[in-house]
Amino acid sequence: LENFDEMFYAGPLKLGVDDQEMTFNFDTGSDLFWFPTTECTFCTETPHQFNTTSGGAEIDDERDGIYYM
């Protein structure tokens, strides 16, 4: 986990049953965990997107291809 001037924290995280590794900004002020997916139509510049088809994760909600758990 890397500390960026105590403004945000980022680090690698594996998600899904197939361990898709992504880099996340960890939001310490929220109980939600948001992540972009391959279904997101406006996430074209996001280098890593979670593939929901192969990932097999339990997903609570979805909004325009951005999911939270």
CSV table of C-alpha atoms in Angstrom, one decimal:
chain,number,residue,atom,x,y,z
A,1,LEU,CA,0.0,0.0,0.0
A,2,GLU,CA,1.5,3.3,-1.0
A,3,ASN,CA,0.7,6.6,0.8
A,4,PHE,CA,0.3,9.7,-1.4
A,5,ASP,CA,0.8,12.6,0.9
A,6,GLU,CA,-1.9,11.2,3.2
A,7,MET,CA,-4.5,12.2,0.6
A,8,PHE,CA,-5.1,8.7,-0.8
A,9,TYR,CA,-3.7,5.2,-0.6
A,10,ALA,CA,-3.1,3.0,-3.6
A,11,GLY,CA,-2.0,-0.6,-4.0
A,12,PRO,CA,-2.5,-3.9,-5.8
A,13,LEU,CA,-5.5,-6.0,-5.1
A,14,LYS,CA,-6.6,-9.3,-6.6
A,15,LEU,CA,-10.3,-9.6,-7.4
A,16,GLY,CA,-12.5,-12.5,-8.4
A,17,VAL,CA,-12.0,-16.3,-8.4
A,18,ASP,CA,-9.4,-16.0,-11.1
A,19,ASP,CA,-7.3,-13.4,-9.2
A,20,GLN,CA,-7.5,-10.5,-11.6
A,21,GLU,CA,-4.9,-8.1,-10.3
A,22,MET,CA,-5.7,-4.3,-10.4
A,23,THR,CA,-4.3,-1.2,-8.8
A,24,PHE,CA,-6.8,0.5,-6.5
A,25,ASN,CA,-7.2,3.8,-4.7
A,26,PHE,CA,-8.5,2.7,-1.3
A,27,ASP,CA,-11.2,5.1,-0.1
A,28,THR,CA,-10.8,5.1,3.6
A,29,GLY,CA,-13.9,7.2,4.1
A,30,SER,CA,-16.4,4.8,2.5
A,31,ASP,CA,-17.7,1.3,3.2
A,32,LEU,CA,-18.1,0.7,-0.6
A,33,PHE,CA,-15.5,-0.8,-2.9
A,34,TRP,CA,-15.9,0.6,-6.4
A,35,PHE,CA,-14.1,-0.9,-9.5
A,36,PRO,CA,-14.4,-0.5,-13.3
A,37,THR,CA,-15.5,-3.5,-15.4
A,38,THR,CA,-15.1,-4.5,-19.0
A,39,GLU,CA,-18.8,-3.6,-19.3
A,40,CYS,CA,-18.1,0.1,-18.6
A,41,THR,CA,-18.6,2.2,-21.7
A,42,PHE,CA,-16.8,5.3,-20.5
A,43,CYS,CA,-13.8,3.6,-18.8
A,44,THR,CA,-11.8,3.5,-22.0
A,45,GLU,CA,-8.7,5.0,-20.4
A,46,THR,CA,-8.7,2.8,-17.4
A,47,PRO,CA,-5.7,0.4,-17.8
A,48,HIS,CA,-7.3,-2.5,-15.8
A,49,GLN,CA,-10.9,-3.5,-15.8
A,50,PHE,CA,-12.5,-6.4,-14.0
A,51,ASN,CA,-13.9,-9.1,-16.4
A,52,THR,CA,-17.2,-10.0,-14.7
A,53,THR,CA,-17.7,-13.0,-17.0
A,54,SER,CA,-14.5,-14.8,-15.8
A,55,GLY,CA,-14.3,-13.3,-12.4
A,56,GLY,CA,-17.2,-15.0,-10.7
A,57,ALA,CA,-17.4,-12.3,-7.9
A,58,GLU,CA,-20.5,-11.6,-5.8
A,59,ILE,CA,-21.5,-8.2,-7.0
A,60,ASP,CA,-24.1,-6.2,-5.1
A,61,ASP,CA,-24.9,-3.4,-7.5
A,62,GLU,CA,-23.9,-2.0,-10.9
A,63,ARG,CA,-24.1,1.4,-12.4
A,64,ASP,CA,-23.0,1.9,-16.0
A,65,GLY,CA,-20.4,-0.8,-15.8
A,66,ILE,CA,-18.9,0.5,-12.5
A,67,TYR,CA,-19.6,-2.1,-9.7
A,68,TYR,CA,-19.3,-2.0,-6.0
A,69,MET,CA,-19.0,-4.7,-3.4
